[in-house]
Short mmCIF file of N, CA, C and O in Angstrom, two decimals:
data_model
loop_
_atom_site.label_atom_id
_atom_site.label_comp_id
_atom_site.label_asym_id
_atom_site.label_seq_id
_atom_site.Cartn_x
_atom_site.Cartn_y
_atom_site.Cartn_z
N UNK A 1 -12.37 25.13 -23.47
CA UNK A 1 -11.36 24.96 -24.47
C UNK A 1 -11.79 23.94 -25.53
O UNK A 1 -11.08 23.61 -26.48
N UNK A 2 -13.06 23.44 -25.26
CA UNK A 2 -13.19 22.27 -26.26
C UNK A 2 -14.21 23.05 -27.51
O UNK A 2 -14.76 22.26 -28.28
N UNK A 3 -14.38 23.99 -27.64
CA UNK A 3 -14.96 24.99 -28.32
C UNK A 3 -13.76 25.29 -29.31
O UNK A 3 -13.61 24.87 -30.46
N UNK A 4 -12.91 26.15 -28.54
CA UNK A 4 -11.38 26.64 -29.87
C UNK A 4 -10.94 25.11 -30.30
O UNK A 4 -10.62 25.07 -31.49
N UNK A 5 -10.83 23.61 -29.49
CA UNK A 5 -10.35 22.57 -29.82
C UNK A 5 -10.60 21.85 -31.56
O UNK A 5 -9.94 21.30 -32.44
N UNK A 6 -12.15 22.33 -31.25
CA UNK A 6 -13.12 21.84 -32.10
C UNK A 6 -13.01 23.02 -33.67
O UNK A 6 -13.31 22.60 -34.79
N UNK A 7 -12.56 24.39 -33.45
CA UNK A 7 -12.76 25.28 -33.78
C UNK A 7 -10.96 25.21 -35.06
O UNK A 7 -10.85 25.81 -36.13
N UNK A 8 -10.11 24.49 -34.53
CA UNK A 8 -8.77 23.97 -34.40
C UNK A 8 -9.07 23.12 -35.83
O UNK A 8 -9.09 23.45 -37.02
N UNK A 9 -9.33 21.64 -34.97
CA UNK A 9 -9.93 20.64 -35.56
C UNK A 9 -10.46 21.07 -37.01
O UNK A 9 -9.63 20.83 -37.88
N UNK A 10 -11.34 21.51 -37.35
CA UNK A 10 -11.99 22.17 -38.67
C UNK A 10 -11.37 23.01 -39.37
O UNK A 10 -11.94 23.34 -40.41
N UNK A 11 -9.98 23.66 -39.07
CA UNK A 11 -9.53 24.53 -40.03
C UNK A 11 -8.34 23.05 -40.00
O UNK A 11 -7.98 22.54 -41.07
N UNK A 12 -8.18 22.87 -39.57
CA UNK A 12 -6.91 21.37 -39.98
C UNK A 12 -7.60 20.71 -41.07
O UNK A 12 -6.88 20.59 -42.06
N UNK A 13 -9.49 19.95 -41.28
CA UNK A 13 -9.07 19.31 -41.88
C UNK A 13 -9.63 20.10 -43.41
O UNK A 13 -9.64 19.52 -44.50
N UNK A 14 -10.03 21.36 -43.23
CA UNK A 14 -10.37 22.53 -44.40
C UNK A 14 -9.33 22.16 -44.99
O UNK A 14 -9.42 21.44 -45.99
N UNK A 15 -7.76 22.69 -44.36
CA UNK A 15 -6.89 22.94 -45.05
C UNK A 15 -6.52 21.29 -45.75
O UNK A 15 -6.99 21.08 -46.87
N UNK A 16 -6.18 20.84 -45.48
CA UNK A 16 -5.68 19.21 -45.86
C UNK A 16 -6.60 18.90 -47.16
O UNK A 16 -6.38 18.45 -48.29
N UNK A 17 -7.70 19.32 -46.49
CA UNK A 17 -8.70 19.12 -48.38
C UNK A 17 -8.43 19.60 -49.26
O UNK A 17 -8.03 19.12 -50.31
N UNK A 18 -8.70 21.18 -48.83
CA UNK A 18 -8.09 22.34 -49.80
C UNK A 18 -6.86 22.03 -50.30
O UNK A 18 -6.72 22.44 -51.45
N UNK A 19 -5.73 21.34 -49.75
CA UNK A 19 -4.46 21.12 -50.15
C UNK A 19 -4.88 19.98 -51.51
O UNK A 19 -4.27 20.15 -52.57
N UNK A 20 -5.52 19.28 -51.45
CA UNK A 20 -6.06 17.95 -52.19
C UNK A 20 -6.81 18.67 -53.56
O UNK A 20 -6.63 18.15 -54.67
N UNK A 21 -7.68 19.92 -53.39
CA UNK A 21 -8.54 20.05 -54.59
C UNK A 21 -7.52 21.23 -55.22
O UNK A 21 -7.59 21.54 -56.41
N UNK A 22 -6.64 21.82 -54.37
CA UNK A 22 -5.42 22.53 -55.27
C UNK A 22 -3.87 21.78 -55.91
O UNK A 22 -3.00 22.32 -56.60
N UNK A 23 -3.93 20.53 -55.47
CA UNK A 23 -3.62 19.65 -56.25
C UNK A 23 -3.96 18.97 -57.51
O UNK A 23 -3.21 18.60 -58.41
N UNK A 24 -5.16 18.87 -57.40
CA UNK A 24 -6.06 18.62 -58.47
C UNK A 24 -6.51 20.06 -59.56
O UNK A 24 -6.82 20.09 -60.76
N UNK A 25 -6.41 20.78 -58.87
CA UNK A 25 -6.48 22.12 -60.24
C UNK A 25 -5.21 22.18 -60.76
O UNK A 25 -5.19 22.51 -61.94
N UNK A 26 -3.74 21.88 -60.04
CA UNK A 26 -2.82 22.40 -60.80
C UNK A 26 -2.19 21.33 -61.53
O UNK A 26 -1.29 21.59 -62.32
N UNK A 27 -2.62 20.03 -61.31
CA UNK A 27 -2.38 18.59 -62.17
C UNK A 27 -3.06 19.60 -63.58
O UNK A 27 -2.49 20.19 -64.50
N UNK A 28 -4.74 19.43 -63.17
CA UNK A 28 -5.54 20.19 -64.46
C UNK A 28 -5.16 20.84 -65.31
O UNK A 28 -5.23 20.54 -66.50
N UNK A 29 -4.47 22.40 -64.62
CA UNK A 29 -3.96 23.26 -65.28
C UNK A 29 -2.62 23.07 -66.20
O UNK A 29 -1.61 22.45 -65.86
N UNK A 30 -2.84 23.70 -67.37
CA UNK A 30 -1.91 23.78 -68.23
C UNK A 30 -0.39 24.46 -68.22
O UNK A 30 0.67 24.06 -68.70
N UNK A 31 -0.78 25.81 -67.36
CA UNK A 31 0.49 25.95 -67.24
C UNK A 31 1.59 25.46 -66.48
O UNK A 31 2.76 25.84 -66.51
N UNK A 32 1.06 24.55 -65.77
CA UNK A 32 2.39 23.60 -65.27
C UNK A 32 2.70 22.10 -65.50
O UNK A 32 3.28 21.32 -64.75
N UNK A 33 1.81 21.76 -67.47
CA UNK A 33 2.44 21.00 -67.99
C UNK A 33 2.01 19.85 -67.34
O UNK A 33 2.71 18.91 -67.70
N UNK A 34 1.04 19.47 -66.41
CA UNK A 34 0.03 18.43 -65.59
C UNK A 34 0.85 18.28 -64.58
O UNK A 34 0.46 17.42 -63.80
N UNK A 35 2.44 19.10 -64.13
CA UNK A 35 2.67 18.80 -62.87
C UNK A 35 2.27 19.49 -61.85
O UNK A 35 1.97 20.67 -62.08
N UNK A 36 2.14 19.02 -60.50
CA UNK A 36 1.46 19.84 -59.17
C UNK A 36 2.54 20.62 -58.70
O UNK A 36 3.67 20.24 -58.37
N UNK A 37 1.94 21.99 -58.72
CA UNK A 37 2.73 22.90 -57.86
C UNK A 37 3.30 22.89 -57.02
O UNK A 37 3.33 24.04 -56.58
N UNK A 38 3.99 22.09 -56.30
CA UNK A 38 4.41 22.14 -54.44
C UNK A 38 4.81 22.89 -53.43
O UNK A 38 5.18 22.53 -52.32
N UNK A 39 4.70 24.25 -54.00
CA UNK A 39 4.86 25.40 -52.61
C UNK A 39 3.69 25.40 -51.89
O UNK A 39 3.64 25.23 -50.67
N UNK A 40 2.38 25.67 -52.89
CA UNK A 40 0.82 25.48 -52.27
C UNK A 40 0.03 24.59 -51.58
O UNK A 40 -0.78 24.77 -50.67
N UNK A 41 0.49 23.27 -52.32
CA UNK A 41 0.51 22.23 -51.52
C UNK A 41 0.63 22.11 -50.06
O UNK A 41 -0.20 22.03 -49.15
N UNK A 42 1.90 22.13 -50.09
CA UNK A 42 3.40 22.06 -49.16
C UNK A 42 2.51 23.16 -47.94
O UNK A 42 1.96 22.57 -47.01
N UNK A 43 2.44 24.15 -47.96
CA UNK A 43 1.69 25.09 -47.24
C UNK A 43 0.54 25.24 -46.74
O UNK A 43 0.51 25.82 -45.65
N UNK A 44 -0.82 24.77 -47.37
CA UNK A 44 -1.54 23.67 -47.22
C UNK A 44 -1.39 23.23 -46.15
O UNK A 44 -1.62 23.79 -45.08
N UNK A 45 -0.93 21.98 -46.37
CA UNK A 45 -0.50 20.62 -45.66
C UNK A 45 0.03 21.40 -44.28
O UNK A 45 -0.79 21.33 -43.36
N UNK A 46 0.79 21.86 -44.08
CA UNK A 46 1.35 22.41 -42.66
C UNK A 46 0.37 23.32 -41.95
O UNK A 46 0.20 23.37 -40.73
N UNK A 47 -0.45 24.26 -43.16
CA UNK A 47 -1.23 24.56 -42.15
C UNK A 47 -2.13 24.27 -41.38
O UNK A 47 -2.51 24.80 -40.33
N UNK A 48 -2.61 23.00 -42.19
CA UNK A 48 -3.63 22.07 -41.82
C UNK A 48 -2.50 21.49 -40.36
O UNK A 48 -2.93 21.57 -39.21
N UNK A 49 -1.43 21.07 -40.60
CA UNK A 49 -0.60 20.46 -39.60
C UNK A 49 -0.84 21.18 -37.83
O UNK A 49 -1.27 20.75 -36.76
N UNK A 50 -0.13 22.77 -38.45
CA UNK A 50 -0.38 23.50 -37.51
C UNK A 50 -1.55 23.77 -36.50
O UNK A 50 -1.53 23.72 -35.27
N UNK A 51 -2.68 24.08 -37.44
CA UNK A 51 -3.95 23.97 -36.55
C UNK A 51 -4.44 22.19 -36.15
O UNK A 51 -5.19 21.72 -35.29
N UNK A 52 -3.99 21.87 -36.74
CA UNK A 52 -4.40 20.12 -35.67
C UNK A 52 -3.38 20.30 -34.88
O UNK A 52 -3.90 20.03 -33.80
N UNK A 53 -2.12 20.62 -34.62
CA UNK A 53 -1.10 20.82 -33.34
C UNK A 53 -1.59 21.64 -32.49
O UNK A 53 -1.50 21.44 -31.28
N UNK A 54 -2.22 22.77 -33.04
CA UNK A 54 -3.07 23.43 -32.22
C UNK A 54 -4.19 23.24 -31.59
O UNK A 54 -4.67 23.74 -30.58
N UNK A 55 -4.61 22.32 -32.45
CA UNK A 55 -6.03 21.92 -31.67
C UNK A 55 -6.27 20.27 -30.59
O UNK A 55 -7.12 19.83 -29.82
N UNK A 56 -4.98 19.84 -31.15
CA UNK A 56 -4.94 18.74 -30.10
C UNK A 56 -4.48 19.18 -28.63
O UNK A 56 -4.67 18.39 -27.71
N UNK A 57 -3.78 20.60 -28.35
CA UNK A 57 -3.31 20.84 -27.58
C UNK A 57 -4.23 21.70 -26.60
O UNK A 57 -3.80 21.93 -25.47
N UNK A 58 -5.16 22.07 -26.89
CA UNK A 58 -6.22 22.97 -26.78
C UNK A 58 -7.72 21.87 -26.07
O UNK A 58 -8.63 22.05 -25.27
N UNK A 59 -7.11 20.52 -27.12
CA UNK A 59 -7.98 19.62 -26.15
C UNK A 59 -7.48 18.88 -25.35
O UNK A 59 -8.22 18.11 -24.73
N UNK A 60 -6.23 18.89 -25.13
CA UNK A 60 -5.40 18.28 -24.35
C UNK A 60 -5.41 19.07 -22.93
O UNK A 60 -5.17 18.48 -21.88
N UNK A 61 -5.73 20.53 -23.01
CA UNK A 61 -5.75 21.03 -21.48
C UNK A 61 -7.16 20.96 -21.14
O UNK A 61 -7.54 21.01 -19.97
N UNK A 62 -8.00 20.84 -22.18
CA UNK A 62 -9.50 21.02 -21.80
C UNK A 62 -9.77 19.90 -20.77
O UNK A 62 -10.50 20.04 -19.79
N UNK A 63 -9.03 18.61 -21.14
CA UNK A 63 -9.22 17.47 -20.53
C UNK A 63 -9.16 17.33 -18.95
O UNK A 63 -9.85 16.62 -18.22
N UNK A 64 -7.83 18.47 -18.55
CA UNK A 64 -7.66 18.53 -17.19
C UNK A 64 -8.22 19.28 -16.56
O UNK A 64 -8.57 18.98 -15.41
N UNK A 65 -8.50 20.49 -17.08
CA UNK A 65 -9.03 21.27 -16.44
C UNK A 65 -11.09 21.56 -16.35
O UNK A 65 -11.92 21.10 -17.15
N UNK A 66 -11.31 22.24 -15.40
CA UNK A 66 -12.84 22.15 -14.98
C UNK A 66 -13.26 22.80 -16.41
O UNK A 66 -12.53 23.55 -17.07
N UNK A 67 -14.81 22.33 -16.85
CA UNK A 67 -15.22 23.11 -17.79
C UNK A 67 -15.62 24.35 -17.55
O UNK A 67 -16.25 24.67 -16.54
N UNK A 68 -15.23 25.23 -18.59
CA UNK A 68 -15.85 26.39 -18.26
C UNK A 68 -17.32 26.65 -19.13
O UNK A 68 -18.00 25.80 -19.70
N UNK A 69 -17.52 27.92 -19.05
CA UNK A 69 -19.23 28.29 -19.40
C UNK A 69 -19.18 27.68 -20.75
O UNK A 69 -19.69 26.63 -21.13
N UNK A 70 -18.53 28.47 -21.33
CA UNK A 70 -18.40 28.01 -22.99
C UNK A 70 -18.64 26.81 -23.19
O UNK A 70 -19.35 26.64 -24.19
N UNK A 71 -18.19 25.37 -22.36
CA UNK A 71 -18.01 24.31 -22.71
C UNK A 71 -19.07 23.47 -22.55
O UNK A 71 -19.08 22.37 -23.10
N UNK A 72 -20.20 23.97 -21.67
CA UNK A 72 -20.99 23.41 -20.70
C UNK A 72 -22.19 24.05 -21.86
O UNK A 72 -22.18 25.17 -22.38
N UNK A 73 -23.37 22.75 -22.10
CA UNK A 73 -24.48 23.00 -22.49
C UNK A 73 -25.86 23.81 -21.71
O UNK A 73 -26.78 24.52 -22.13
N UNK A 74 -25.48 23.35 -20.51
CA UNK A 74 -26.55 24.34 -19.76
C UNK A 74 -25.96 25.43 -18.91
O UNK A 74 -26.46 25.71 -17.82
N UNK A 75 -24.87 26.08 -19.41
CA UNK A 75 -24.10 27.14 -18.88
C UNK A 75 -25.39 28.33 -19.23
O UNK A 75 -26.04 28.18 -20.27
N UNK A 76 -25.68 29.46 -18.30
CA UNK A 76 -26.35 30.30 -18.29
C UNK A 76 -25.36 31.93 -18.60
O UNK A 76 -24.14 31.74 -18.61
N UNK A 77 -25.68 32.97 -18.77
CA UNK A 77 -24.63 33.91 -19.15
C UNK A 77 -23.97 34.32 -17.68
O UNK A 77 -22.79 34.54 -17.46
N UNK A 78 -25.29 34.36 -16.58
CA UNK A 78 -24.47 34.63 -15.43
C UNK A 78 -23.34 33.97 -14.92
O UNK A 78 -22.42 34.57 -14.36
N UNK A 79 -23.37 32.73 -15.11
CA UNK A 79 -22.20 31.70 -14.62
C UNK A 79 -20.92 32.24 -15.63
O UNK A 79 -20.06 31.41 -15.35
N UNK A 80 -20.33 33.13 -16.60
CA UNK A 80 -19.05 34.05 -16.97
C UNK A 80 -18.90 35.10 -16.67
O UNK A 80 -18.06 35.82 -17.22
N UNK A 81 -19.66 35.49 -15.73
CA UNK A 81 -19.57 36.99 -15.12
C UNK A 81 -18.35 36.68 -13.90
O UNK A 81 -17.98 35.64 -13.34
N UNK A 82 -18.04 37.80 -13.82
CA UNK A 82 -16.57 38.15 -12.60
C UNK A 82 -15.44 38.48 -13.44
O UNK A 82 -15.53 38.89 -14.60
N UNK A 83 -14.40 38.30 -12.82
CA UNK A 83 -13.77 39.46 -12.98
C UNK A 83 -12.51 38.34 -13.79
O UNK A 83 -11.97 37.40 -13.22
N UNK A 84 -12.26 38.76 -15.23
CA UNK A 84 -11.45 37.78 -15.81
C UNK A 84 -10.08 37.93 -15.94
O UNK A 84 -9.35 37.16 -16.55
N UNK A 85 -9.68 39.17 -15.23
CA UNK A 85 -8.26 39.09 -15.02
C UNK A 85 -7.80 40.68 -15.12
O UNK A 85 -8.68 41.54 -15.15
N UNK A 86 -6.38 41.04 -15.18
CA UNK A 86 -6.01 42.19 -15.02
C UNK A 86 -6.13 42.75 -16.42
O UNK A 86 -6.23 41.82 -17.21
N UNK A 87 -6.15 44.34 -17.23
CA UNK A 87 -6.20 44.71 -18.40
C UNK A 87 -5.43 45.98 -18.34
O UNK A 87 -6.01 46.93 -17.81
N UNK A 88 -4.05 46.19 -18.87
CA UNK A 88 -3.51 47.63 -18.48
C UNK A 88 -4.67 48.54 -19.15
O UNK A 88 -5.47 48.21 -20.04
N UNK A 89 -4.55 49.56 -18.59
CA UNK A 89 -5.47 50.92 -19.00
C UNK A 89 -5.08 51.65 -19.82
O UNK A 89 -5.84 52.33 -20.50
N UNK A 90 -3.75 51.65 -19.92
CA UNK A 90 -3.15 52.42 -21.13
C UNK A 90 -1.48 51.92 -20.93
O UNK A 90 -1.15 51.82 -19.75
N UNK A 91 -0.61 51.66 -21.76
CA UNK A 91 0.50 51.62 -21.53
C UNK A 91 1.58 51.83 -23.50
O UNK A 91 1.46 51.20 -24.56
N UNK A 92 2.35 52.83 -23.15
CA UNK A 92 3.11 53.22 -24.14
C UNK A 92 4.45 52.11 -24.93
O UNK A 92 5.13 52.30 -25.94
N UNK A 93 4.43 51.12 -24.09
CA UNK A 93 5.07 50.09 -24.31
C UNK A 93 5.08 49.46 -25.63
O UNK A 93 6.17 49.35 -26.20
N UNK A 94 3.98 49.02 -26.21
CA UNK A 94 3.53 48.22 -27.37
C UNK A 94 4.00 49.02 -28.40
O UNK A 94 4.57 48.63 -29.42
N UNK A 95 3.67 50.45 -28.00
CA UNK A 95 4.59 51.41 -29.61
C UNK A 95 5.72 51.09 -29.53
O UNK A 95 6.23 50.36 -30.38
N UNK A 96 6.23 51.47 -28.71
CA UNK A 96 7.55 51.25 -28.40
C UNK A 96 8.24 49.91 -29.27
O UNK A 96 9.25 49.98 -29.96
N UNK A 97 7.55 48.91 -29.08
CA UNK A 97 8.00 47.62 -29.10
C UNK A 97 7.65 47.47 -30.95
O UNK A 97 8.49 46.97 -31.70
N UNK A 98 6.35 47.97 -31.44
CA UNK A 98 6.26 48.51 -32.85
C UNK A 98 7.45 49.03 -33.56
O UNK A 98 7.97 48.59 -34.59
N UNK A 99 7.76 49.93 -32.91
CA UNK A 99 9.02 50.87 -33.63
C UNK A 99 9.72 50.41 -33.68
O UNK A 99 10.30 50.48 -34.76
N UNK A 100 10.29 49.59 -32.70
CA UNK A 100 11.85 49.20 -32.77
C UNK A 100 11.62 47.98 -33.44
O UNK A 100 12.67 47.50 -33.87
N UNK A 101 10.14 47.00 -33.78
CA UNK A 101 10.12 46.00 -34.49
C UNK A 101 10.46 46.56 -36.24
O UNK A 101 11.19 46.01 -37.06
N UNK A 102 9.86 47.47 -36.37
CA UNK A 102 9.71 48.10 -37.66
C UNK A 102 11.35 48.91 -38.25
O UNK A 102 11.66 49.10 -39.43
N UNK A 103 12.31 49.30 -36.83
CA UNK A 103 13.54 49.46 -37.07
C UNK A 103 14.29 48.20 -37.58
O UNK A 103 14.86 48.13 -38.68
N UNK A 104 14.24 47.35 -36.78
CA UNK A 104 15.06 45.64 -37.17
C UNK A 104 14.46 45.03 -38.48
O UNK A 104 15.03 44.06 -38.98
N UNK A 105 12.98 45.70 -39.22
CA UNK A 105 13.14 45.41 -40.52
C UNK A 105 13.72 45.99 -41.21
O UNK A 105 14.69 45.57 -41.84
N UNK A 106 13.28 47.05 -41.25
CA UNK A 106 14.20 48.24 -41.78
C UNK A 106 15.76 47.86 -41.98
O UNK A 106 16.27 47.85 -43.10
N UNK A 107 16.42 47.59 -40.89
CA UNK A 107 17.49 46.81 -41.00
C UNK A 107 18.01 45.51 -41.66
O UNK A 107 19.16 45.16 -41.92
N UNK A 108 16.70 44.83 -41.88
CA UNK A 108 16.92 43.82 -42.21
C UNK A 108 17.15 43.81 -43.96
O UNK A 108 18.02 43.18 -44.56
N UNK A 109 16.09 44.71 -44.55
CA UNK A 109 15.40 44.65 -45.95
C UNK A 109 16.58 45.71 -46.59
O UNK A 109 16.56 45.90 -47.81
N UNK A 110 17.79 46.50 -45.60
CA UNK A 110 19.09 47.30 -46.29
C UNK A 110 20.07 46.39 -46.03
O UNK A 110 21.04 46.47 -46.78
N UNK A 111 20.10 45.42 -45.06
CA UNK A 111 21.23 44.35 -44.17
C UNK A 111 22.27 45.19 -43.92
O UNK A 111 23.41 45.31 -44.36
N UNK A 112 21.45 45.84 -42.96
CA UNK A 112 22.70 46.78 -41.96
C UNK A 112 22.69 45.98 -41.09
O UNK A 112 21.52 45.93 -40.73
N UNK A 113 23.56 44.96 -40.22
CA UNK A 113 23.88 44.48 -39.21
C UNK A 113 23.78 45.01 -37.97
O UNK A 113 23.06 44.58 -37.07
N UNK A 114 24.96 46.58 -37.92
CA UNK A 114 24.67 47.24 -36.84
C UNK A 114 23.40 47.93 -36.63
O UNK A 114 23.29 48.24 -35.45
N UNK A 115 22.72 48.18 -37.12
CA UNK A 115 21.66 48.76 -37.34
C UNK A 115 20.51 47.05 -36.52
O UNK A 115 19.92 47.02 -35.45
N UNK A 116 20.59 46.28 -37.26
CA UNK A 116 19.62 45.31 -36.68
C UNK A 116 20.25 45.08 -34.97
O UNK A 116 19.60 45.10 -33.93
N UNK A 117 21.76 44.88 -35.16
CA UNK A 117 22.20 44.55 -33.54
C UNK A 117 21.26 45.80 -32.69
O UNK A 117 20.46 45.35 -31.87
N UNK A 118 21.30 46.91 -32.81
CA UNK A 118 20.49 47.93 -32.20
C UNK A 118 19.35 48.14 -31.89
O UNK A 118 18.95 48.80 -30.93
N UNK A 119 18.58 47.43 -32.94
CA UNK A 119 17.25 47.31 -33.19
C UNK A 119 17.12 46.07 -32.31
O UNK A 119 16.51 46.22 -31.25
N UNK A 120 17.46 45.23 -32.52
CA UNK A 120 16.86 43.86 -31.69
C UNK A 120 17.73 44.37 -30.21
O UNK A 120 17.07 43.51 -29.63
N UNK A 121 18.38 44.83 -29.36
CA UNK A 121 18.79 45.01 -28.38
C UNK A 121 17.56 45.86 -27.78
O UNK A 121 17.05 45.46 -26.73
N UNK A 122 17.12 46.91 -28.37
CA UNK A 122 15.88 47.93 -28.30
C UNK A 122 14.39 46.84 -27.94
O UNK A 122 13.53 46.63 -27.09
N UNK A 123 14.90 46.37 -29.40
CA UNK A 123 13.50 45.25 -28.99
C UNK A 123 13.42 44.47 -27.63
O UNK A 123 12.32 44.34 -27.08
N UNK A 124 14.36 44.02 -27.17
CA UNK A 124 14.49 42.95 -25.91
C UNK A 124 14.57 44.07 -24.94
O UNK A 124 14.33 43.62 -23.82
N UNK A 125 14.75 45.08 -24.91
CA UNK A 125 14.39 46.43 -23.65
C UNK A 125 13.54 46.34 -23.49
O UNK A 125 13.08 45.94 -22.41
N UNK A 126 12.61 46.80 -24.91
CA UNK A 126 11.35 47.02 -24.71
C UNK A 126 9.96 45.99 -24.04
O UNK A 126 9.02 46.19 -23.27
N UNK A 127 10.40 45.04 -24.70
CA UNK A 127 10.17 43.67 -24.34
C UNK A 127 10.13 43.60 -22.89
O UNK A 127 9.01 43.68 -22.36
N UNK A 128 10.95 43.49 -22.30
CA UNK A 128 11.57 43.74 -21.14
C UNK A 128 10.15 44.71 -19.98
O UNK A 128 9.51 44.48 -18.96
N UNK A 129 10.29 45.75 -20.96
CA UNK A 129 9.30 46.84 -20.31
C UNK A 129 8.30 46.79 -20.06
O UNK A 129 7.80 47.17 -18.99
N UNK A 130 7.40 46.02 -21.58
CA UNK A 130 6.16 45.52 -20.89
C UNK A 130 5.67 44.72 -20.33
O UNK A 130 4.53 44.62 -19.88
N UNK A 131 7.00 43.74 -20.32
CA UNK A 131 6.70 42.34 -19.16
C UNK A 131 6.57 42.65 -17.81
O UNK A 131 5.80 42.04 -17.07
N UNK A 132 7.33 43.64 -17.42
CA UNK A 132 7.99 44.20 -16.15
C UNK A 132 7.29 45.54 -15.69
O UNK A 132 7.70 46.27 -14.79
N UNK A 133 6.06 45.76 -16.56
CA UNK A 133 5.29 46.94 -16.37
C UNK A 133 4.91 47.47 -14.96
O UNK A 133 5.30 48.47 -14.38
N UNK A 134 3.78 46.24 -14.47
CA UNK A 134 3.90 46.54 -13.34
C UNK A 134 4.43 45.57 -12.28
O UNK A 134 3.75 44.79 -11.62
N UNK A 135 5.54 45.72 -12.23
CA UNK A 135 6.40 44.39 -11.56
C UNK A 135 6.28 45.87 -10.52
O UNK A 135 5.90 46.96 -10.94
N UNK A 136 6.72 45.56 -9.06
CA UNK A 136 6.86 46.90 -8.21
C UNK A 136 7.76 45.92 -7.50
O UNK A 136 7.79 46.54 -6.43
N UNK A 137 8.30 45.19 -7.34
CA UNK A 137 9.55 44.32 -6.47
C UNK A 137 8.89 44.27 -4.96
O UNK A 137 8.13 45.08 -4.43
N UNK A 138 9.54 42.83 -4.36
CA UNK A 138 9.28 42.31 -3.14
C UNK A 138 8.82 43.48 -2.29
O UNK A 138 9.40 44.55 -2.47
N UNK A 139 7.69 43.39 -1.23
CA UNK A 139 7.57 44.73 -0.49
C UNK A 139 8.18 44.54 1.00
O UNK A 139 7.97 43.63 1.80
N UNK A 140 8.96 45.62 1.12
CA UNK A 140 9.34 45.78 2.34
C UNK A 140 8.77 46.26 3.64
O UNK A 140 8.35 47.41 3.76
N UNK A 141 8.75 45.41 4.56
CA UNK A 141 7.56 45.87 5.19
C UNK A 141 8.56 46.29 6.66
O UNK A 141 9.35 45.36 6.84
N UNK A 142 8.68 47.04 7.39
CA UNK A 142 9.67 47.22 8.66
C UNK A 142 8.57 47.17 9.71
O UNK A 142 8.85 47.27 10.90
#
């Protein structure tokens, strides 16, 4: 994790600069009369915020936990081999969860209410569905 940490780190302080030399073009620029823009800024600045929140947190678990290959200078490729976790093979869920995201805009961009109540109820089903994909409940064993 001290790889994405680091990876974090560098788009935080990109942005914070970038926020600084687009300050300085729009002082420059004429069409805003030598004042600075502050939506760009403003946006900027948070995103830079965001990825240092992100990246302190990223080194904050790295700290506890064992390094992995990535992190380790004399990590070899064999030492990330095995088996990295479960991957559904196919599951119809995610459309699902598309559509009815794309209904609750739809709803949103006419402000049909009932229409969004429906849509976001759909959504939290669906939701629902692929969390619970392969849930198969406690096994009963007699």
């Amino acid at each position: 994790m001290k790889v994405e940490a680091r990876i974090f780190f560098i788009v935080a302080i990109f942005a914070v600069l970038m926020a600084g030399v687009y300050w300085v073009w729009a002082v420059v620029d004429t069409d805003f009369g030598g004042k600075p823009e502050p939506v760009g800024i403003v946006a900027l600045i948070l995103t830079g915020g965001l990825a240092f929140l992100a990246g302190s947190y990223m080194q904050f678990v790295a700290r506890r936990i064992e390094p992995r290959p990535e992190d380790r200078e004399d990590a070899e490729i064999s030492d990330g081999a095995g088996e990295l976790g479960f991957f559904s093979p196919g599951s119809y869920w995610p459309v699902s969860m598309a559509a009815t995201a794309a209904l609750a805009a739809l709803a949103l961009a006419f402000f049909h209410i009932w229409l969004l109540v429906i849509a976001l109820v759909a959504l939290l089903i669906t939701i629902g569905g692929l969390v619970f994909e392969y849930h198969t409940g406690p096994s009963h064993q007699d």
